[in-house]
PDB file of N, CA and C in Angstrom:
ATOM      1  N   MET A   6     -27.278  15.073  -8.103  1.00 46.00           N
ATOM      2  CA  MET A   6     -27.050  13.552  -7.992  1.00 46.00           C
ATOM      3  C   MET A   6     -25.996  13.372  -6.902  1.00 46.00           C
ATOM      4  N   THR A   7     -26.287  12.434  -5.978  1.00 47.00           N
ATOM      5  CA  THR A   7     -25.479  12.035  -4.935  1.00 47.00           C
ATOM      6  C   THR A   7     -24.882  10.667  -5.126  1.00 47.00           C
ATOM      7  N   THR A   8     -23.628  10.515  -4.840  1.00 48.00           N
ATOM      8  CA  THR A   8     -22.919   9.171  -4.790  1.00 48.00           C
ATOM      9  C   THR A   8     -23.008   8.594  -3.612  1.00 48.00           C
ATOM     10  N   VAL A   9     -22.868   7.218  -3.521  1.00 48.00           N
ATOM     11  CA  VAL A   9     -22.806   6.412  -2.400  1.00 48.00           C
ATOM     12  C   VAL A   9     -21.647   6.846  -1.416  1.00 48.00           C
ATOM     13  N   ALA A  10     -20.480   7.228  -1.848  1.00 51.00           N
ATOM     14  CA  ALA A  10     -19.379   7.462  -1.178  1.00 51.00           C
ATOM     15  C   ALA A  10     -19.653   8.732  -0.414  1.00 51.00           C
ATOM     16  N   ALA A  11     -20.399   9.837  -1.069  1.00 48.00           N
ATOM     17  CA  ALA A  11     -20.746  11.052  -0.550  1.00 48.00           C
ATOM     18  C   ALA A  11     -21.574  10.963   0.660  1.00 48.00           C
ATOM     19  N   GLU A  12     -22.532   9.816   0.525  1.00 57.00           N
ATOM     20  CA  GLU A  12     -23.491   9.755   1.356  1.00 57.00           C
ATOM     21  C   GLU A  12     -22.920   9.235   2.740  1.00 57.00           C
ATOM     22  N   GLU A  13     -21.909   8.254   2.690  1.00 73.00           N
ATOM     23  CA  GLU A  13     -21.253   7.656   3.640  1.00 73.00           C
ATOM     24  C   GLU A  13     -20.305   8.615   4.431  1.00 73.00           C
ATOM     25  N   ALA A  14     -19.695   9.533   3.815  1.00 73.00           N
ATOM     26  CA  ALA A  14     -18.651  10.410   4.402  1.00 73.00           C
ATOM     27  C   ALA A  14     -19.444  11.351   5.268  1.00 73.00           C
ATOM     28  N   PRO A  15     -18.667  11.723   6.461  1.00 76.00           N
ATOM     29  CA  PRO A  15     -19.266  12.721   7.397  1.00 76.00           C
ATOM     30  C   PRO A  15     -19.324  14.132   6.776  1.00 76.00           C
ATOM     31  N   PRO A  16     -20.157  14.929   7.207  1.00 84.00           N
ATOM     32  CA  PRO A  16     -20.022  16.328   6.578  1.00 84.00           C
ATOM     33  C   PRO A  16     -18.932  17.077   6.921  1.00 84.00           C
ATOM     34  N   LEU A  17     -18.525  17.953   6.089  1.00 87.00           N
ATOM     35  CA  LEU A  17     -17.299  18.634   6.213  1.00 87.00           C
ATOM     36  C   LEU A  17     -17.209  19.476   7.708  1.00 87.00           C
ATOM     37  N   SER A  18     -18.265  19.991   8.143  1.00 89.00           N
ATOM     38  CA  SER A  18     -18.370  20.514   9.437  1.00 89.00           C
ATOM     39  C   SER A  18     -17.795  19.650  10.534  1.00 89.00           C
ATOM     40  N   ALA A  19     -18.321  18.348  10.476  1.00 87.00           N
ATOM     41  CA  ALA A  19     -17.967  17.321  11.462  1.00 87.00           C
ATOM     42  C   ALA A  19     -16.395  17.107  11.476  1.00 87.00           C
ATOM     43  N   LEU A  20     -15.898  17.008  10.079  1.00 84.00           N
ATOM     44  CA  LEU A  20     -14.428  16.741   9.994  1.00 84.00           C
ATOM     45  C   LEU A  20     -13.726  17.922  10.387  1.00 84.00           C
ATOM     46  N   ARG A  21     -14.078  19.162  10.112  1.00 88.00           N
ATOM     47  CA  ARG A  21     -13.451  20.387  10.774  1.00 88.00           C
ATOM     48  C   ARG A  21     -13.408  20.385  12.255  1.00 88.00           C
ATOM     49  N   ALA A  22     -14.416  19.923  12.778  1.00 88.00           N
ATOM     50  CA  ALA A  22     -14.483  19.986  14.369  1.00 88.00           C
ATOM     51  C   ALA A  22     -13.628  18.959  14.886  1.00 88.00           C
ATOM     52  N   ARG A  23     -13.504  17.784  14.150  1.00 81.00           N
ATOM     53  CA  ARG A  23     -12.403  16.776  14.713  1.00 81.00           C
ATOM     54  C   ARG A  23     -10.996  17.396  14.536  1.00 81.00           C
ATOM     55  N   VAL A  24     -10.799  18.007  13.362  1.00 83.00           N
ATOM     56  CA  VAL A  24      -9.360  18.584  13.216  1.00 83.00           C
ATOM     57  C   VAL A  24      -9.086  19.515  14.363  1.00 83.00           C
ATOM     58  N   ARG A  25      -9.996  20.547  14.515  1.00 85.00           N
ATOM     59  CA  ARG A  25      -9.814  21.539  15.594  1.00 85.00           C
ATOM     60  C   ARG A  25      -9.735  20.914  17.112  1.00 85.00           C
ATOM     61  N   ALA A  26     -10.458  19.876  17.432  1.00 83.00           N
ATOM     62  CA  ALA A  26     -10.345  19.136  18.599  1.00 83.00           C
ATOM     63  C   ALA A  26      -8.950  18.301  18.682  1.00 83.00           C
ATOM     64  N   ALA A  27      -8.478  17.845  17.521  1.00 77.00           N
ATOM     65  CA  ALA A  27      -7.172  17.057  17.665  1.00 77.00           C
ATOM     66  C   ALA A  27      -6.010  17.973  17.521  1.00 77.00           C
ATOM     67  N   THR A  28      -6.143  19.341  17.352  1.00 84.00           N
ATOM     68  CA  THR A  28      -4.950  20.298  17.160  1.00 84.00           C
ATOM     69  C   THR A  28      -3.986  20.147  18.356  1.00 84.00           C
ATOM     70  N   LEU A  29      -4.526  20.218  19.603  1.00 83.00           N
ATOM     71  CA  LEU A  29      -3.619  20.256  20.892  1.00 83.00           C
ATOM     72  C   LEU A  29      -3.577  19.003  21.491  1.00 83.00           C
ATOM     73  N   ARG A  30      -4.074  17.788  21.007  1.00 85.00           N
ATOM     74  CA  ARG A  30      -4.052  16.608  21.793  1.00 85.00           C
ATOM     75  C   ARG A  30      -2.679  15.939  21.560  1.00 85.00           C
ATOM     76  N   PRO A  31      -2.325  15.058  22.456  1.00 90.00           N
ATOM     77  CA  PRO A  31      -1.043  14.250  22.359  1.00 90.00           C
ATOM     78  C   PRO A  31      -1.053  13.517  20.958  1.00 90.00           C
ATOM     79  N   GLN A  32       0.056  13.403  20.369  1.00 89.00           N
ATOM     80  CA  GLN A  32       0.259  12.877  19.055  1.00 89.00           C
ATOM     81  C   GLN A  32      -0.097  11.346  19.224  1.00 89.00           C
ATOM     82  N   ILE A  33       0.241  10.724  20.224  1.00 92.00           N
ATOM     83  CA  ILE A  33      -0.048   9.183  20.241  1.00 92.00           C
ATOM     84  C   ILE A  33      -1.577   9.047  20.331  1.00 92.00           C
ATOM     85  N   ASP A  34      -2.297   9.808  20.892  1.00 89.00           N
ATOM     86  CA  ASP A  34      -3.825   9.632  21.037  1.00 89.00           C
ATOM     87  C   ASP A  34      -4.415   9.893  19.568  1.00 89.00           C
ATOM     88  N   ALA A  35      -3.971  10.783  18.892  1.00 83.00           N
ATOM     89  CA  ALA A  35      -4.380  11.184  17.420  1.00 83.00           C
ATOM     90  C   ALA A  35      -4.139   9.801  16.527  1.00 83.00           C
ATOM     91  N   GLU A  36      -2.685   9.392  16.858  1.00 87.00           N
ATOM     92  CA  GLU A  36      -2.243   8.185  15.900  1.00 87.00           C
ATOM     93  C   GLU A  36      -3.225   6.996  16.240  1.00 87.00           C
ATOM     94  N   ASN A  37      -3.564   6.876  17.410  1.00 90.00           N
ATOM     95  CA  ASN A  37      -4.270   5.518  17.749  1.00 90.00           C
ATOM     96  C   ASN A  37      -5.632   5.750  17.168  1.00 90.00           C
ATOM     97  N   GLU A  38      -6.194   6.923  17.171  1.00 86.00           N
ATOM     98  CA  GLU A  38      -7.604   7.250  16.641  1.00 86.00           C
ATOM     99  C   GLU A  38      -7.739   6.886  15.036  1.00 86.00           C
ATOM    100  N   ILE A  39      -6.573   7.384  14.451  1.00 84.00           N
ATOM    101  CA  ILE A  39      -6.485   7.149  12.950  1.00 84.00           C
ATOM    102  C   ILE A  39      -6.399   5.766  12.722  1.00 84.00           C
ATOM    103  N   LEU A  40      -5.456   4.978  13.379  1.00 87.00           N
ATOM    104  CA  LEU A  40      -5.364   3.725  13.184  1.00 87.00           C
ATOM    105  C   LEU A  40      -6.563   2.849  13.476  1.00 87.00           C
ATOM    106  N   ALA A  41      -7.367   3.195  14.509  1.00 89.00           N
ATOM    107  CA  ALA A  41      -8.629   2.551  14.795  1.00 89.00           C
ATOM    108  C   ALA A  41      -9.699   2.853  13.555  1.00 89.00           C
ATOM    109  N   ASP A  42      -9.572   4.066  13.041  1.00 85.00           N
ATOM    110  CA  ASP A  42     -10.392   4.403  11.871  1.00 85.00           C
ATOM    111  C   ASP A  42     -10.059   3.544  10.627  1.00 85.00           C
ATOM    112  N   LEU A  43      -8.770   3.269  10.392  1.00 83.00           N
ATOM    113  CA  LEU A  43      -8.427   2.412   9.365  1.00 83.00           C
ATOM    114  C   LEU A  43      -8.434   0.827   9.608  1.00 83.00           C
ATOM    115  N   ASN A  44      -8.779   0.413  10.647  1.00 85.00           N
ATOM    116  CA  ASN A  44      -9.019  -1.069  10.910  1.00 85.00           C
ATOM    117  C   ASN A  44     -10.008  -1.685   9.973  1.00 85.00           C
ATOM    118  N   PRO A  45     -11.229  -1.104   9.815  1.00 87.00           N
ATOM    119  CA  PRO A  45     -12.247  -1.650   8.864  1.00 87.00           C
ATOM    120  C   PRO A  45     -11.715  -1.847   7.588  1.00 87.00           C
ATOM    121  N   GLN A  46     -10.762  -0.993   7.233  1.00 86.00           N
ATOM    122  CA  GLN A  46     -10.243  -0.960   5.765  1.00 86.00           C
ATOM    123  C   GLN A  46      -9.217  -1.848   5.605  1.00 86.00           C
ATOM    124  N   GLU A  47      -8.448  -2.713   6.590  1.00 87.00           N
ATOM    125  CA  GLU A  47      -7.446  -3.470   6.368  1.00 87.00           C
ATOM    126  C   GLU A  47      -7.768  -4.715   5.423  1.00 87.00           C
ATOM    127  N   ALA A  48      -8.924  -5.429   5.436  1.00 90.00           N
ATOM    128  CA  ALA A  48      -9.192  -6.424   4.553  1.00 90.00           C
ATOM    129  C   ALA A  48      -9.285  -5.982   3.049  1.00 90.00           C
ATOM    130  N   PRO A  49     -10.082  -5.000   2.864  1.00 91.00           N
ATOM    131  CA  PRO A  49      -9.999  -4.535   1.326  1.00 91.00           C
ATOM    132  C   PRO A  49      -8.840  -4.101   0.930  1.00 91.00           C
ATOM    133  N   LEU A  50      -7.981  -3.355   1.741  1.00 89.00           N
ATOM    134  CA  LEU A  50      -6.693  -3.034   1.328  1.00 89.00           C
ATOM    135  C   LEU A  50      -5.676  -4.176   1.064  1.00 89.00           C
ATOM    136  N   ALA A  51      -5.702  -5.102   1.958  1.00 92.00           N
ATOM    137  CA  ALA A  51      -4.906  -6.405   1.853  1.00 92.00           C
ATOM    138  C   ALA A  51      -5.370  -7.091   0.532  1.00 92.00           C
ATOM    139  N   ALA A  52      -6.720  -7.116   0.239  1.00 95.00           N
ATOM    140  CA  ALA A  52      -7.097  -7.808  -1.048  1.00 95.00           C
ATOM    141  C   ALA A  52      -6.589  -7.037  -2.370  1.00 95.00           C
ATOM    142  N   ALA A  53      -6.694  -5.702  -2.261  1.00 95.00           N
ATOM    143  CA  ALA A  53      -6.218  -4.996  -3.344  1.00 95.00           C
ATOM    144  C   ALA A  53      -4.633  -5.117  -3.539  1.00 95.00           C
ATOM    145  N   GLU A  54      -3.794  -5.052  -2.521  1.00 95.00           N
ATOM    146  CA  GLU A  54      -2.485  -5.322  -2.474  1.00 95.00           C
ATOM    147  C   GLU A  54      -2.161  -6.770  -3.102  1.00 95.00           C
ATOM    148  N   ALA A  55      -2.903  -7.769  -2.740  1.00 96.00           N
ATOM    149  CA  ALA A  55      -2.598  -9.063  -3.137  1.00 96.00           C
ATOM    150  C   ALA A  55      -2.928  -9.194  -4.703  1.00 96.00           C
ATOM    151  N   ARG A  56      -3.987  -8.537  -5.172  1.00 96.00           N
ATOM    152  CA  ARG A  56      -4.444  -8.593  -6.442  1.00 96.00           C
ATOM    153  C   ARG A  56      -3.328  -7.745  -7.330  1.00 96.00           C
ATOM    154  N   ALA A  57      -2.766  -6.676  -6.779  1.00 95.00           N
ATOM    155  CA  ALA A  57      -1.791  -5.980  -7.617  1.00 95.00           C
ATOM    156  C   ALA A  57      -0.494  -6.789  -7.653  1.00 95.00           C
ATOM    157  N   ALA A  58      -0.106  -7.457  -6.577  1.00 95.00           N
ATOM    158  CA  ALA A  58       0.959  -8.218  -6.605  1.00 95.00           C
ATOM    159  C   ALA A  58       0.911  -9.288  -7.634  1.00 95.00           C
ATOM    160  N   ARG A  59      -0.295  -9.910  -7.726  1.00 95.00           N
ATOM    161  CA  ARG A  59      -0.447 -10.936  -8.818  1.00 95.00           C
ATOM    162  C   ARG A  59      -0.425 -10.365 -10.219  1.00 95.00           C
ATOM    163  N   TRP A  60      -0.869  -9.184 -10.453  1.00 91.00           N
ATOM    164  CA  TRP A  60      -0.629  -8.507 -11.632  1.00 91.00           C
ATOM    165  C   TRP A  60       0.770  -8.191 -12.075  1.00 91.00           C
ATOM    166  N   VAL A  61       1.425  -7.835 -11.062  1.00 90.00           N
ATOM    167  CA  VAL A  61       3.001  -7.554 -11.355  1.00 90.00           C
ATOM    168  C   VAL A  61       3.589  -8.793 -11.587  1.00 90.00           C
ATOM    169  N   GLN A  62       3.412  -9.897 -10.863  1.00 92.00           N
ATOM    170  CA  GLN A  62       3.958 -11.237 -11.088  1.00 92.00           C
ATOM    171  C   GLN A  62       3.591 -11.779 -12.607  1.00 92.00           C
ATOM    172  N   ALA A  63       2.436 -11.539 -12.999  1.00 88.00           N
ATOM    173  CA  ALA A  63       2.130 -12.002 -14.186  1.00 88.00           C
ATOM    174  C   ALA A  63       2.714 -11.226 -15.314  1.00 88.00           C
ATOM    175  N   ALA A  64       2.913  -9.934 -15.082  1.00 80.00           N
ATOM    176  CA  ALA A  64       3.504  -8.924 -16.097  1.00 80.00           C
ATOM    177  C   ALA A  64       4.968  -9.326 -16.187  1.00 80.00           C
ATOM    178  N   ARG A  65       5.591  -9.671 -15.065  1.00 84.00           N
ATOM    179  CA  ARG A  65       7.032  -9.951 -15.085  1.00 84.00           C
ATOM    180  C   ARG A  65       7.361 -11.394 -15.639  1.00 84.00           C
ATOM    181  N   ALA A  66       6.375 -12.277 -15.497  1.00 85.00           N
ATOM    182  CA  ALA A  66       6.503 -13.638 -16.038  1.00 85.00           C
ATOM    183  C   ALA A  66       6.246 -13.852 -17.494  1.00 85.00           C
ATOM    184  N   ASP A  67       5.616 -12.745 -18.064  1.00 74.00           N
ATOM    185  CA  ASP A  67       5.230 -12.646 -19.509  1.00 74.00           C
ATOM    186  C   ASP A  67       6.412 -12.669 -20.426  1.00 74.00           C
ATOM    187  N   LYS A  68       6.787 -13.619 -21.158  1.00 73.00           N
ATOM    188  CA  LYS A  68       7.954 -13.650 -22.053  1.00 73.00           C
ATOM    189  C   LYS A  68       7.479 -13.434 -23.383  1.00 73.00           C
ATOM    190  N   ARG A  69       6.294 -13.099 -23.682  1.00 70.00           N
ATOM    191  CA  ARG A  69       5.897 -12.814 -25.084  1.00 70.00           C
ATOM    192  C   ARG A  69       6.777 -11.494 -25.584  1.00 70.00           C
ATOM    193  N   SER A  70       6.618 -11.312 -27.021  1.00 69.00           N
ATOM    194  CA  SER A  70       7.454 -10.153 -27.502  1.00 69.00           C
ATOM    195  C   SER A  70       6.893  -8.923 -27.030  1.00 69.00           C
ATOM    196  N   ARG A  71       5.764  -8.645 -26.800  1.00 72.00           N
ATOM    197  CA  ARG A  71       5.164  -7.412 -26.157  1.00 72.00           C
ATOM    198  C   ARG A  71       4.613  -7.613 -24.763  1.00 72.00           C
ATOM    199  N   PRO A  72       5.341  -6.809 -23.860  1.00 72.00           N
ATOM    200  CA  PRO A  72       4.981  -6.854 -22.443  1.00 72.00           C
ATOM    201  C   PRO A  72       3.520  -6.886 -22.170  1.00 72.00           C
ATOM    202  N   PHE A  73       3.132  -7.302 -21.093  1.00 75.00           N
ATOM    203  CA  PHE A  73       1.815  -7.337 -20.700  1.00 75.00           C
ATOM    204  C   PHE A  73       1.327  -5.835 -20.676  1.00 75.00           C
ATOM    205  N   ILE A  74       2.142  -4.999 -19.954  1.00 78.00           N
ATOM    206  CA  ILE A  74       1.626  -3.581 -19.643  1.00 78.00           C
ATOM    207  C   ILE A  74       1.357  -2.933 -21.021  1.00 78.00           C
ATOM    208  N   GLU A  75       2.095  -3.115 -21.959  1.00 80.00           N
ATOM    209  CA  GLU A  75       1.897  -2.566 -23.278  1.00 80.00           C
ATOM    210  C   GLU A  75       0.415  -2.972 -23.931  1.00 80.00           C
ATOM    211  N   GLN A  76       0.257  -4.329 -23.703  1.00 80.00           N
ATOM    212  CA  GLN A  76      -1.013  -4.882 -24.187  1.00 80.00           C
ATOM    213  C   GLN A  76      -2.254  -4.140 -23.541  1.00 80.00           C
ATOM    214  N   MET A  77      -2.164  -4.044 -22.030  1.00 81.00           N
ATOM    215  CA  MET A  77      -3.075  -3.563 -21.270  1.00 81.00           C
ATOM    216  C   MET A  77      -3.344  -2.067 -21.592  1.00 81.00           C
ATOM    217  N   LEU A  78      -2.226  -1.319 -21.824  1.00 84.00           N
ATOM    218  CA  LEU A  78      -2.418   0.036 -22.234  1.00 84.00           C
ATOM    219  C   LEU A  78      -3.105   0.320 -23.550  1.00 84.00           C
ATOM    220  N   GLU A  79      -2.793  -0.653 -24.478  1.00 84.00           N
ATOM    221  CA  GLU A  79      -3.425  -0.616 -25.859  1.00 84.00           C
ATOM    222  C   GLU A  79      -4.927  -0.928 -25.713  1.00 84.00           C
ATOM    223  N   GLN A  80      -5.250  -1.814 -24.750  1.00 85.00           N
ATOM    224  CA  GLN A  80      -6.550  -2.265 -24.630  1.00 85.00           C
ATOM    225  C   GLN A  80      -7.322  -1.031 -23.927  1.00 85.00           C
ATOM    226  N   PHE A  81      -6.755  -0.563 -22.932  1.00 85.00           N
ATOM    227  CA  PHE A  81      -7.433   0.488 -22.028  1.00 85.00           C
ATOM    228  C   PHE A  81      -6.507   1.785 -22.130  1.00 85.00           C
ATOM    229  N   PRO A  82      -6.575   2.445 -23.216  1.00 80.00           N
ATOM    230  CA  PRO A  82      -5.559   3.591 -23.340  1.00 80.00           C
ATOM    231  C   PRO A  82      -5.851   4.796 -22.334  1.00 80.00           C
ATOM    232  N   LEU A  83      -4.783   5.478 -22.140  1.00 78.00           N
ATOM    233  CA  LEU A  83      -4.961   6.572 -21.273  1.00 78.00           C
ATOM    234  C   LEU A  83      -5.088   7.819 -22.059  1.00 78.00           C
ATOM    235  N   ASP A  84      -6.158   8.613 -21.894  1.00 70.00           N
ATOM    236  CA  ASP A  84      -6.368   9.811 -22.666  1.00 70.00           C
ATOM    237  C   ASP A  84      -5.935  11.010 -22.159  1.00 70.00           C
TER     238      ASP A  84
END
């Protein structure tokens, strides 16, 4: 069974070839390529960060006897 994430990821041989090619390049070139690869992910990452910040604010603002995080862990226990 194949997942969507696995179908979108490049094959390991392609990733290994990129690593070998990048071994002796100038660091600034490698950094710029990595940053360019991350650009499409900026919006989802910013949305996740904003959502997490709202959760933290809600947890800190909760003045009930049991903190929000305890209620959340009770509802969604970690096994």
